[in-house]
mmCIF file of C-alpha atoms and ligand atoms in Angstrom:
data_model
loop_
_atom_site.group_PDB
_atom_site.id
_atom_site.type_symbol
_atom_site.label_atom_id
_atom_site.label_comp_id
_atom_site.label_asym_id
_atom_site.label_seq_id
_atom_site.Cartn_x
_atom_site.Cartn_y
_atom_site.Cartn_z
ATOM 1 C CA MET A 1 0.352 -0.088 0.083
ATOM 2 C CA ALA A 2 1.328 3.795 -1.195
ATOM 3 C CA GLU A 3 -0.284 6.567 1.000
ATOM 4 C CA TYR A 4 -0.485 9.490 -1.452
ATOM 5 C CA ILE A 5 -0.076 12.698 0.514
ATOM 6 C CA TRP A 6 -0.379 16.126 -0.239
ATOM 7 C CA ILE A 7 -0.546 19.651 0.580
ATOM 8 C CA ASP A 8 -4.131 20.981 0.087
ATOM 9 C CA ALA A 9 -4.923 24.814 -0.308
ATOM 10 C CA SER A 10 -5.016 25.548 3.540
ATOM 11 C CA SER A 11 -1.908 23.689 4.327
ATOM 12 C CA ASN A 12 -3.266 21.234 5.578
ATOM 13 C CA VAL A 13 -2.020 17.185 5.132
ATOM 14 C CA ARG A 14 -4.233 15.172 2.394
ATOM 15 C CA SER A 15 -3.804 11.978 1.762
ATOM 16 C CA LYS A 16 -4.992 8.687 -0.589
ATOM 17 C CA THR A 17 -4.307 4.819 -0.608
ATOM 18 C CA LYS A 18 -2.946 2.903 -4.388
ATOM 19 C CA THR A 19 -2.313 -0.198 -4.105
ATOM 20 C CA LEU A 20 0.998 -1.566 -5.109
ATOM 21 C CA GLN A 21 2.196 -4.898 -7.520
ATOM 22 C CA LYS A 22 5.133 -4.792 -6.419
ATOM 23 C CA PRO A 23 7.378 -3.115 -4.173
ATOM 24 C CA VAL A 24 9.682 0.296 -4.842
ATOM 25 C CA SER A 25 12.786 2.063 -3.353
ATOM 26 C CA SER A 26 12.928 6.134 -5.951
ATOM 27 C CA ALA A 27 9.782 7.689 -5.919
ATOM 28 C CA ASP A 28 10.730 7.714 -10.051
ATOM 29 C CA GLU A 29 8.626 4.003 -9.293
ATOM 30 C CA LEU A 30 5.840 5.404 -8.538
ATOM 31 C CA PRO A 31 3.480 6.177 -11.397
ATOM 32 C CA GLU A 32 1.393 9.621 -11.388
ATOM 33 C CA TRP A 33 -1.462 9.621 -9.663
ATOM 34 C CA ASN A 34 -4.664 12.278 -9.800
ATOM 35 C CA PHE A 35 -7.974 14.050 -6.999
ATOM 36 C CA ASP A 36 -10.824 16.202 -7.235
ATOM 37 C CA GLY A 37 -9.039 19.485 -6.911
ATOM 38 C CA SER A 38 -12.426 20.977 -6.548
ATOM 39 C CA SER A 39 -13.072 19.525 -2.836
ATOM 40 C CA THR A 40 -9.293 20.366 -1.496
ATOM 41 C CA GLY A 41 -9.785 23.912 -2.531
ATOM 42 C CA GLN A 42 -7.301 23.318 -5.596
ATOM 43 C CA ALA A 43 -8.840 23.767 -8.334
ATOM 44 C CA PRO A 44 -12.637 25.093 -10.501
ATOM 45 C CA GLY A 45 -14.984 21.957 -10.408
ATOM 46 C CA ASP A 46 -15.456 22.496 -14.390
ATOM 47 C CA ASN A 47 -11.223 21.620 -14.039
ATOM 48 C CA SER A 48 -10.823 19.202 -11.052
ATOM 49 C CA ASP A 49 -8.460 16.536 -11.686
ATOM 50 C CA VAL A 50 -5.237 17.561 -10.239
ATOM 51 C CA TYR A 51 -1.982 15.444 -10.594
ATOM 52 C CA LEU A 52 -0.019 14.586 -7.608
ATOM 53 C CA ARG A 53 3.854 13.863 -8.969
ATOM 54 C CA PRO A 54 5.704 11.369 -6.209
ATOM 55 C CA VAL A 55 8.388 13.077 -4.986
ATOM 56 C CA ALA A 56 9.681 10.894 -1.656
ATOM 57 C CA LEU A 57 9.072 7.447 -0.041
ATOM 58 C CA TYR A 58 9.464 6.601 3.949
ATOM 59 C CA PRO A 59 8.975 3.632 6.026
ATOM 60 C CA ASP A 60 5.298 3.652 7.030
ATOM 61 C CA PRO A 61 4.894 3.335 10.373
ATOM 62 C CA PHE A 62 1.277 2.789 10.429
ATOM 63 C CA ARG A 63 1.162 -0.554 7.675
ATOM 64 C CA LEU A 64 4.389 -1.932 8.175
ATOM 65 C CA GLY A 65 6.444 -4.182 5.905
ATOM 66 C CA ASP A 66 6.974 -3.048 2.505
ATOM 67 C CA ASN A 67 3.991 0.486 2.373
ATOM 68 C CA ILE A 68 4.982 3.366 2.239
ATOM 69 C CA LEU A 69 4.374 7.150 2.778
ATOM 70 C CA VAL A 70 4.370 8.918 -0.620
ATOM 71 C CA LEU A 71 5.628 12.283 -0.628
ATOM 72 C CA CYS A 72 4.199 14.370 -3.933
ATOM 73 C CA GLU A 73 3.504 17.456 -5.730
ATOM 74 C CA THR A 74 0.244 18.902 -6.804
ATOM 75 C CA TRP A 75 0.398 20.048 -11.121
ATOM 76 C CA ASP A 76 -2.214 21.044 -12.487
ATOM 77 C CA SER A 77 -3.405 20.149 -16.202
ATOM 78 C CA ASP A 78 -1.611 22.401 -18.460
ATOM 79 C CA GLY A 79 1.736 21.311 -17.130
ATOM 80 C CA SER A 80 1.815 24.816 -14.518
ATOM 81 C CA PRO A 81 1.980 23.218 -10.973
ATOM 82 C CA ASN A 82 -1.082 24.307 -8.781
ATOM 83 C CA LYS A 83 -0.891 27.357 -7.181
ATOM 84 C CA PHE A 84 -0.911 25.770 -3.938
ATOM 85 C CA ASN A 85 2.779 23.622 -5.094
ATOM 86 C CA PHE A 86 5.417 25.654 -3.116
ATOM 87 C CA ARG A 87 7.638 22.638 -2.937
ATOM 88 C CA HIS A 88 8.296 23.357 -6.620
ATOM 89 C CA GLU A 89 9.963 27.024 -6.573
ATOM 90 C CA ALA A 90 11.702 26.317 -3.005
ATOM 91 C CA ALA A 91 13.110 23.295 -4.249
ATOM 92 C CA LYS A 92 14.596 25.468 -8.124
ATOM 93 C CA LEU A 93 16.210 27.922 -5.374
ATOM 94 C CA MET A 94 17.756 24.846 -3.146
ATOM 95 C CA GLN A 95 19.130 23.503 -6.609
ATOM 96 C CA THR A 96 20.682 26.686 -7.608
ATOM 97 C CA HIS A 97 22.172 27.701 -4.395
ATOM 98 C CA ALA A 98 23.532 23.825 -4.050
ATOM 99 C CA ASP A 99 27.237 24.292 -3.263
ATOM 100 C CA GLU A 100 26.252 26.737 -0.245
ATOM 101 C CA HIS A 101 24.695 24.003 1.814
ATOM 102 C CA PHE A 102 21.741 25.593 3.708
ATOM 103 C CA TRP A 103 20.788 23.425 6.064
ATOM 104 C CA PHE A 104 18.136 23.888 8.329
ATOM 105 C CA GLY A 105 16.941 22.242 11.782
ATOM 106 C CA LEU A 106 13.045 23.340 12.198
ATOM 107 C CA GLU A 107 11.148 23.742 15.824
ATOM 108 C CA GLN A 108 7.489 22.754 15.612
ATOM 109 C CA GLU A 109 5.110 23.456 18.014
ATOM 110 C CA TYR A 110 1.950 22.527 18.284
ATOM 111 C CA THR A 111 -1.435 22.455 20.521
ATOM 112 C CA LEU A 112 -4.029 18.808 21.184
ATOM 113 C CA LEU A 113 -6.731 20.373 21.400
ATOM 114 C CA GLY A 114 -9.506 17.372 22.741
ATOM 115 C CA PRO A 115 -13.071 17.127 20.566
ATOM 116 C CA ASP A 116 -14.750 19.421 21.238
ATOM 117 C CA GLY A 117 -11.666 22.011 20.259
ATOM 118 C CA TRP A 118 -10.359 23.047 23.879
ATOM 119 C CA PRO A 119 -6.960 21.861 24.890
ATOM 120 C CA TYR A 120 -6.127 18.894 26.460
ATOM 121 C CA GLY A 121 -6.562 17.985 30.067
ATOM 122 C CA TRP A 122 -7.755 21.628 30.048
ATOM 123 C CA PRO A 123 -11.397 21.991 32.384
ATOM 124 C CA LYS A 124 -14.012 22.091 30.786
ATOM 125 C CA GLY A 125 -14.999 26.046 29.652
ATOM 126 C CA GLY A 126 -11.766 27.313 32.606
ATOM 127 C CA PHE A 127 -8.421 27.650 32.697
ATOM 128 C CA PRO A 128 -5.086 25.721 34.371
ATOM 129 C CA GLY A 129 -3.491 27.029 37.049
ATOM 130 C CA SER A 130 -1.015 30.461 34.651
ATOM 131 C CA GLN A 131 2.345 28.711 33.259
ATOM 132 C CA GLY A 132 5.238 28.010 34.826
ATOM 133 C CA PRO A 133 5.321 24.193 36.317
ATOM 134 C CA TYR A 134 4.699 23.268 32.119
ATOM 135 C CA TYR A 135 7.684 23.753 30.418
ATOM 136 C CA CYS A 136 9.607 20.395 30.306
ATOM 137 C CA GLY A 137 6.974 18.993 32.117
ATOM 138 C CA VAL A 138 6.954 15.887 33.931
ATOM 139 C CA GLY A 139 3.627 14.537 36.071
ATOM 140 C CA THR A 140 -0.258 14.567 36.167
ATOM 141 C CA ASN A 141 -1.335 17.452 35.630
ATOM 142 C CA LYS A 142 2.266 19.646 34.171
ATOM 143 C CA VAL A 143 1.874 18.298 30.648
ATOM 144 C CA HIS A 144 -1.474 16.096 28.985
ATOM 145 C CA CYS A 145 -1.053 13.857 25.933
ATOM 146 C CA ARG A 146 2.596 12.071 26.856
ATOM 147 C CA ASP A 147 1.006 8.779 25.276
ATOM 148 C CA ILE A 148 0.514 10.887 21.394
ATOM 149 C CA VAL A 149 3.770 12.489 21.355
ATOM 150 C CA GLU A 150 6.149 9.759 22.086
ATOM 151 C CA ALA A 151 3.942 7.892 19.536
ATOM 152 C CA HIS A 152 4.188 10.443 17.022
ATOM 153 C CA TYR A 153 8.340 10.486 17.953
ATOM 154 C CA LYS A 154 8.270 6.786 17.306
ATOM 155 C CA ALA A 155 6.357 6.469 14.290
ATOM 156 C CA CYS A 156 9.051 9.324 12.793
ATOM 157 C CA LEU A 157 12.297 7.335 13.786
ATOM 158 C CA TYR A 158 10.197 4.385 11.917
ATOM 159 C CA ALA A 159 10.114 6.127 8.375
ATOM 160 C CA GLY A 160 13.355 8.279 8.890
ATOM 161 C CA VAL A 161 12.263 11.521 9.727
ATOM 162 C CA ASN A 162 15.610 13.300 11.305
ATOM 163 C CA ILE A 163 13.275 13.874 14.153
ATOM 164 C CA SER A 164 16.084 15.948 17.307
ATOM 165 C CA GLY A 165 13.807 15.439 19.711
ATOM 166 C CA ILE A 166 10.785 17.046 21.813
ATOM 167 C CA ASN A 167 9.752 19.061 24.689
ATOM 168 C CA ALA A 168 6.770 19.997 26.913
ATOM 169 C CA GLU A 169 6.106 23.717 25.748
ATOM 170 C CA VAL A 170 4.792 26.238 28.235
ATOM 171 C CA MET A 171 1.271 26.435 27.597
ATOM 172 C CA PRO A 172 -0.266 23.347 28.853
ATOM 173 C CA ALA A 173 -1.021 20.577 26.431
ATOM 174 C CA GLN A 174 1.331 22.516 23.412
ATOM 175 C CA TRP A 175 4.335 19.998 22.974
ATOM 176 C CA GLU A 176 7.783 20.953 20.052
ATOM 177 C CA TYR A 177 9.706 18.722 18.159
ATOM 178 C CA GLN A 178 11.937 19.592 15.812
ATOM 179 C CA VAL A 179 13.089 17.981 12.546
ATOM 180 C CA GLY A 180 16.652 18.930 11.079
ATOM 181 C CA PRO A 181 19.071 19.468 10.450
ATOM 182 C CA CYS A 182 18.453 18.584 7.133
ATOM 183 C CA GLU A 183 20.330 19.677 3.381
ATOM 184 C CA GLY A 184 18.135 22.227 1.253
ATOM 185 C CA ILE A 185 14.304 21.260 0.571
ATOM 186 C CA GLU A 186 14.696 17.604 2.686
ATOM 187 C CA LEU A 187 13.584 20.093 5.712
ATOM 188 C CA GLY A 188 10.347 21.224 4.015
ATOM 189 C CA ASP A 189 9.562 17.100 3.151
ATOM 190 C CA GLN A 190 10.968 15.454 6.599
ATOM 191 C CA LEU A 191 8.786 19.054 8.295
ATOM 192 C CA TRP A 192 5.342 17.751 6.256
ATOM 193 C CA ILE A 193 5.947 13.715 6.794
ATOM 194 C CA SER A 194 6.090 14.432 10.451
ATOM 195 C CA ARG A 195 3.042 16.887 9.743
ATOM 196 C CA PHE A 196 0.883 14.313 8.376
ATOM 197 C CA ILE A 197 2.148 11.791 10.813
ATOM 198 C CA LEU A 198 0.906 13.930 13.892
ATOM 199 C CA CYS A 199 -2.209 14.078 12.002
ATOM 200 C CA ARG A 200 -2.436 10.294 11.626
ATOM 201 C CA VAL A 201 -0.700 9.530 15.194
ATOM 202 C CA ALA A 202 -3.909 12.018 17.110
ATOM 203 C CA GLU A 203 -6.169 9.869 15.358
ATOM 204 C CA GLU A 204 -5.958 7.082 16.803
ATOM 205 C CA PHE A 205 -6.570 8.961 20.785
ATOM 206 C CA GLY A 206 -9.293 11.386 19.339
ATOM 207 C CA ALA A 207 -7.106 14.361 19.225
ATOM 208 C CA ILE A 208 -7.121 17.123 17.357
ATOM 209 C CA ILE A 209 -3.751 18.888 16.761
ATOM 210 C CA SER A 210 -3.658 22.520 16.540
ATOM 211 C CA PHE A 211 -1.055 24.787 14.039
ATOM 212 C CA ALA A 212 -2.954 27.620 15.607
ATOM 213 C CA PRO A 213 -0.306 30.650 16.411
ATOM 214 C CA LYS A 214 -2.607 31.655 19.154
ATOM 215 C CA PRO A 215 -4.193 29.347 20.008
ATOM 216 C CA VAL A 216 -5.602 30.776 22.941
ATOM 217 C CA PRO A 217 -6.042 34.163 23.774
ATOM 218 C CA GLY A 218 -4.565 36.355 26.705
ATOM 219 C CA ASP A 219 -1.514 35.436 29.061
ATOM 220 C CA TRP A 220 -1.500 32.239 26.709
ATOM 221 C CA ASN A 221 2.551 31.196 24.979
ATOM 222 C CA GLY A 222 1.758 31.704 21.224
ATOM 223 C CA ALA A 223 4.037 28.427 18.705
ATOM 224 C CA GLY A 224 5.883 28.702 16.816
ATOM 225 C CA LEU A 225 7.708 27.009 14.137
ATOM 226 C CA HIS A 226 12.390 28.375 14.791
ATOM 227 C CA SER A 227 13.451 27.739 11.819
ATOM 228 C CA ASN A 228 17.406 27.361 12.317
ATOM 229 C CA VAL A 229 19.826 28.600 9.096
ATOM 230 C CA SER A 230 23.701 27.769 8.587
ATOM 231 C CA THR A 231 25.080 27.408 5.010
ATOM 232 C CA ALA A 232 29.083 26.054 4.518
ATOM 233 C CA SER A 233 30.935 29.428 5.103
ATOM 234 C CA THR A 234 28.704 29.966 8.510
ATOM 235 C CA ARG A 235 30.026 26.649 9.986
ATOM 236 C CA ALA A 236 33.909 27.899 8.760
ATOM 237 C CA GLU A 237 36.184 29.954 11.156
ATOM 238 C CA GLY A 238 34.737 33.522 10.817
ATOM 239 C CA GLY A 239 31.521 32.236 9.822
ATOM 240 C CA LEU A 240 30.166 34.515 12.615
ATOM 241 C CA LYS A 241 30.862 37.812 10.050
ATOM 242 C CA VAL A 242 28.659 36.370 7.795
ATOM 243 C CA ILE A 243 25.633 35.443 9.827
ATOM 244 C CA GLU A 244 25.895 39.604 10.936
ATOM 245 C CA ALA A 245 25.928 39.703 7.350
ATOM 246 C CA ALA A 246 23.457 37.765 6.908
ATOM 247 C CA MET A 247 21.222 40.103 9.399
ATOM 248 C CA LEU A 248 21.168 43.295 6.987
ATOM 249 C CA LYS A 249 19.534 41.795 4.379
ATOM 250 C CA LEU A 250 17.404 40.079 6.432
ATOM 251 C CA GLU A 251 16.501 42.797 8.041
ATOM 252 C CA ALA A 252 16.033 44.879 4.623
ATOM 253 C CA ARG A 253 13.082 41.947 3.434
ATOM 254 C CA HIS A 254 11.828 41.955 7.050
ATOM 255 C CA SER A 255 8.321 42.476 5.619
ATOM 256 C CA GLU A 256 8.266 39.619 3.233
ATOM 257 C CA HIS A 257 9.528 36.902 5.632
ATOM 258 C CA ILE A 258 6.688 37.676 7.478
ATOM 259 C CA ALA A 259 3.985 38.055 5.039
ATOM 260 C CA VAL A 260 4.439 33.983 4.324
ATOM 261 C CA TYR A 261 5.668 33.184 8.229
ATOM 262 C CA GLY A 262 2.013 32.145 8.603
ATOM 263 C CA GLU A 263 -1.344 33.062 8.870
ATOM 264 C CA GLY A 264 -2.127 34.808 12.057
ATOM 265 C CA ASN A 265 1.085 35.759 13.645
ATOM 266 C CA GLU A 266 0.205 39.091 14.013
ATOM 267 C CA ASP A 267 -1.698 37.765 16.843
ATOM 268 C CA ARG A 268 1.683 35.983 18.250
ATOM 269 C CA LEU A 269 4.570 38.135 17.119
ATOM 270 C CA THR A 270 3.616 40.930 20.124
ATOM 271 C CA GLY A 271 6.706 41.435 22.104
ATOM 272 C CA ARG A 272 5.042 39.897 24.774
ATOM 273 C CA HIS A 273 5.708 35.859 25.620
ATOM 274 C CA GLU A 274 9.618 35.441 24.272
ATOM 275 C CA THR A 275 8.602 36.760 20.742
ATOM 276 C CA GLY A 276 9.986 40.409 18.610
ATOM 277 C CA ASN A 277 7.211 42.751 17.397
ATOM 278 C CA ILE A 278 5.802 41.793 13.963
ATOM 279 C CA ASP A 279 6.639 45.604 12.925
ATOM 280 C CA LYS A 280 10.047 45.744 13.773
ATOM 281 C CA PHE A 281 12.922 43.467 13.133
ATOM 282 C CA SER A 282 15.674 42.417 15.538
ATOM 283 C CA TRP A 283 18.597 40.819 16.346
ATOM 284 C CA GLY A 284 21.438 39.568 19.258
ATOM 285 C CA VAL A 285 23.339 37.313 20.956
ATOM 286 C CA ALA A 286 20.873 35.234 23.700
ATOM 287 C CA ASP A 287 18.030 37.351 22.796
ATOM 288 C CA ARG A 288 14.628 35.519 23.251
ATOM 289 C CA GLY A 289 12.400 38.286 22.231
ATOM 290 C CA GLY A 290 13.802 39.444 18.726
ATOM 291 C CA SER A 291 13.279 38.677 15.667
ATOM 292 C CA ILE A 292 16.337 36.459 15.565
ATOM 293 C CA ARG A 293 18.292 35.179 17.138
ATOM 294 C CA VAL A 294 22.404 33.799 17.551
ATOM 295 C CA PRO A 295 22.979 31.314 20.135
ATOM 296 C CA ARG A 296 25.692 32.260 23.037
ATOM 297 C CA GLN A 297 27.519 28.910 21.894
ATOM 298 C CA VAL A 298 27.381 30.970 17.870
ATOM 299 C CA ALA A 299 29.059 33.795 19.650
ATOM 300 C CA LYS A 300 31.837 32.579 21.956
ATOM 301 C CA ASP A 301 33.000 29.832 18.920
ATOM 302 C CA GLY A 302 32.555 32.325 15.896
ATOM 303 C CA LYS A 303 31.199 30.415 13.433
ATOM 304 C CA GLY A 304 27.730 28.209 13.367
ATOM 305 C CA TYR A 305 23.940 28.911 12.268
ATOM 306 C CA PHE A 306 20.551 31.526 13.788
ATOM 307 C CA GLU A 307 17.431 31.240 14.827
ATOM 308 C CA ASP A 308 14.965 32.860 12.598
ATOM 309 C CA ARG A 309 11.742 32.932 15.490
ATOM 310 C CA ARG A 310 9.453 35.207 13.604
ATOM 311 C CA PRO A 311 7.572 31.944 11.668
ATOM 312 C CA ALA A 312 4.113 30.908 13.371
ATOM 313 C CA SER A 313 3.449 27.406 13.542
ATOM 314 C CA ASN A 314 1.359 26.897 10.526
ATOM 315 C CA ALA A 315 3.887 28.291 8.192
ATOM 316 C CA ASP A 316 5.119 26.067 5.729
ATOM 317 C CA PRO A 317 8.167 25.081 5.262
ATOM 318 C CA TYR A 318 9.404 25.485 1.469
ATOM 319 C CA GLN A 319 8.174 28.978 1.714
ATOM 320 C CA ILE A 320 10.753 29.596 4.889
ATOM 321 C CA THR A 321 13.170 28.056 3.956
ATOM 322 C CA GLY A 322 12.584 28.859 -0.212
ATOM 323 C CA ILE A 323 12.371 32.785 1.070
ATOM 324 C CA ILE A 324 15.696 33.004 3.441
ATOM 325 C CA VAL A 325 17.247 30.849 0.256
ATOM 326 C CA GLU A 326 16.262 34.219 -1.342
ATOM 327 C CA THR A 327 17.449 36.211 0.715
ATOM 328 C CA LEU A 328 20.473 35.233 1.874
ATOM 329 C CA CYS A 329 21.618 34.201 -2.253
ATOM 330 C CA GLY A 330 20.180 37.339 -2.842
ATOM 331 C CA SER A 331 22.206 40.705 -4.120
ATOM 332 C CA SER A 332 21.297 43.983 -2.224
HETATM 333 P P1 ADP B 1 16.011 25.563 21.497
HETATM 334 O O1 ADP B 1 17.221 26.240 22.185
HETATM 335 O O2 ADP B 1 16.500 27.101 20.318
HETATM 336 O O3 ADP B 1 14.796 25.985 21.681
HETATM 337 P P2 ADP B 1 15.718 23.699 19.659
HETATM 338 O O4 ADP B 1 16.731 22.556 20.646
HETATM 339 O O5 ADP B 1 15.097 23.288 19.662
HETATM 340 O O6 ADP B 1 16.611 24.920 20.261
HETATM 341 O O7 ADP B 1 16.593 23.575 18.377
HETATM 342 C C1 ADP B 1 17.533 23.789 17.990
HETATM 343 C C2 ADP B 1 17.378 22.930 16.109
HETATM 344 O O8 ADP B 1 18.223 23.460 15.944
HETATM 345 C C3 ADP B 1 17.356 21.363 16.389
HETATM 346 O O9 ADP B 1 16.309 21.770 14.730
HETATM 347 C C4 ADP B 1 18.858 21.083 14.908
HETATM 348 O O10 ADP B 1 18.527 20.518 14.511
HETATM 349 C C5 ADP B 1 18.925 22.703 14.841
HETATM 350 N N1 ADP B 1 20.027 22.854 14.513
HETATM 351 C C6 ADP B 1 21.213 23.221 15.254
HETATM 352 N N2 ADP B 1 23.199 22.534 14.288
HETATM 353 C C7 ADP B 1 22.944 23.870 13.205
HETATM 354 C C8 ADP B 1 23.189 23.926 11.798
HETATM 355 N N3 ADP B 1 24.595 24.500 12.051
HETATM 356 N N4 ADP B 1 22.552 24.588 11.345
HETATM 357 C C9 ADP B 1 21.187 24.506 11.057
HETATM 358 N N5 ADP B 1 20.167 24.421 12.016
HETATM 359 C C10 ADP B 1 21.118 23.351 13.857
HETATM 360 MN MN1 MN B 2 13.272 24.558 21.459
HETATM 361 MN MN1 MN B 3 9.446 25.920 21.931
HETATM 362 MN MN1 MN B 4 14.062 28.110 19.249
#
């Protein structure tokens, strides 16, 4: 069984299953397929066929054996990429600048909701005690849904996703996992597969995964997709100078970045709750209240990576990594 997975018009994953006659080991052995794009907001009803082109395969952690997950790009019948196929442009950029060896590590935060849409484990219609005991918490009433989180972690490892760790977050029922470092387009591919696995695992438990950047208004932390970035030259001796030069380029294109860093991010990037202000670019060493943080260790070593803290939890990793490459490799 091959589970063909794609991204719809609203950054949700969709999938359907195809029976194969024999095991396959690479995406180009798989047939193209199609779906009804008018049912996913990806095509008009009178020209509804959207094509699925397999681009990456992963062992299926649910069906096991020879069964696979198949990540696909979406293409229109006239041979152009679908409007919501953000992978295509990103892959071209990654290819053009392959010799920079961009590495990305993304920290995916998300919130677990019960079937009623209220955060899992919160009193019905009420609130838990204020934030403090929950971040990296251990124990009943400090964390919720560890069973789901563990199942997702193991399933990602089985599928070959380069998941580098997990932690409970500041708001109860909010968690984080990290994917990466991955080179180039791999990061977007693996992050989308990890999201598919998360939503699929949560089905088994009757929980809802929310990627909303500010799931509960008020004095509760929002959810982000911190994006850690390095290149061959930031990782080499003298790399800190290259990072400082990159900050100027990123500052000049702040609003272009914000435009693709997720829906509803204005409710999260308030300058409070460990965020920078949405209207103003800032960066600093060890500063969690800025747009970009250079880790203390990187400043000390004089080389390494930086953390773009602006992307929201619901942002598209192809768009994030794509615009970062475009900005850093641009001339201005
Ligand atoms: P934080 O302190 O911000 O919570 P995390 O430990 O959650 O940091 O995440 C750090 C991320 O940075 C990981 O996903 C890791 O893969 C990534 N990372 C580490 N080194 C590099 C590097 N040189 N280039 C890109 N990403 C990196
Ligand atoms: Mn983190
Ligand atoms: Mn976090
Ligand atoms: Mn972070």
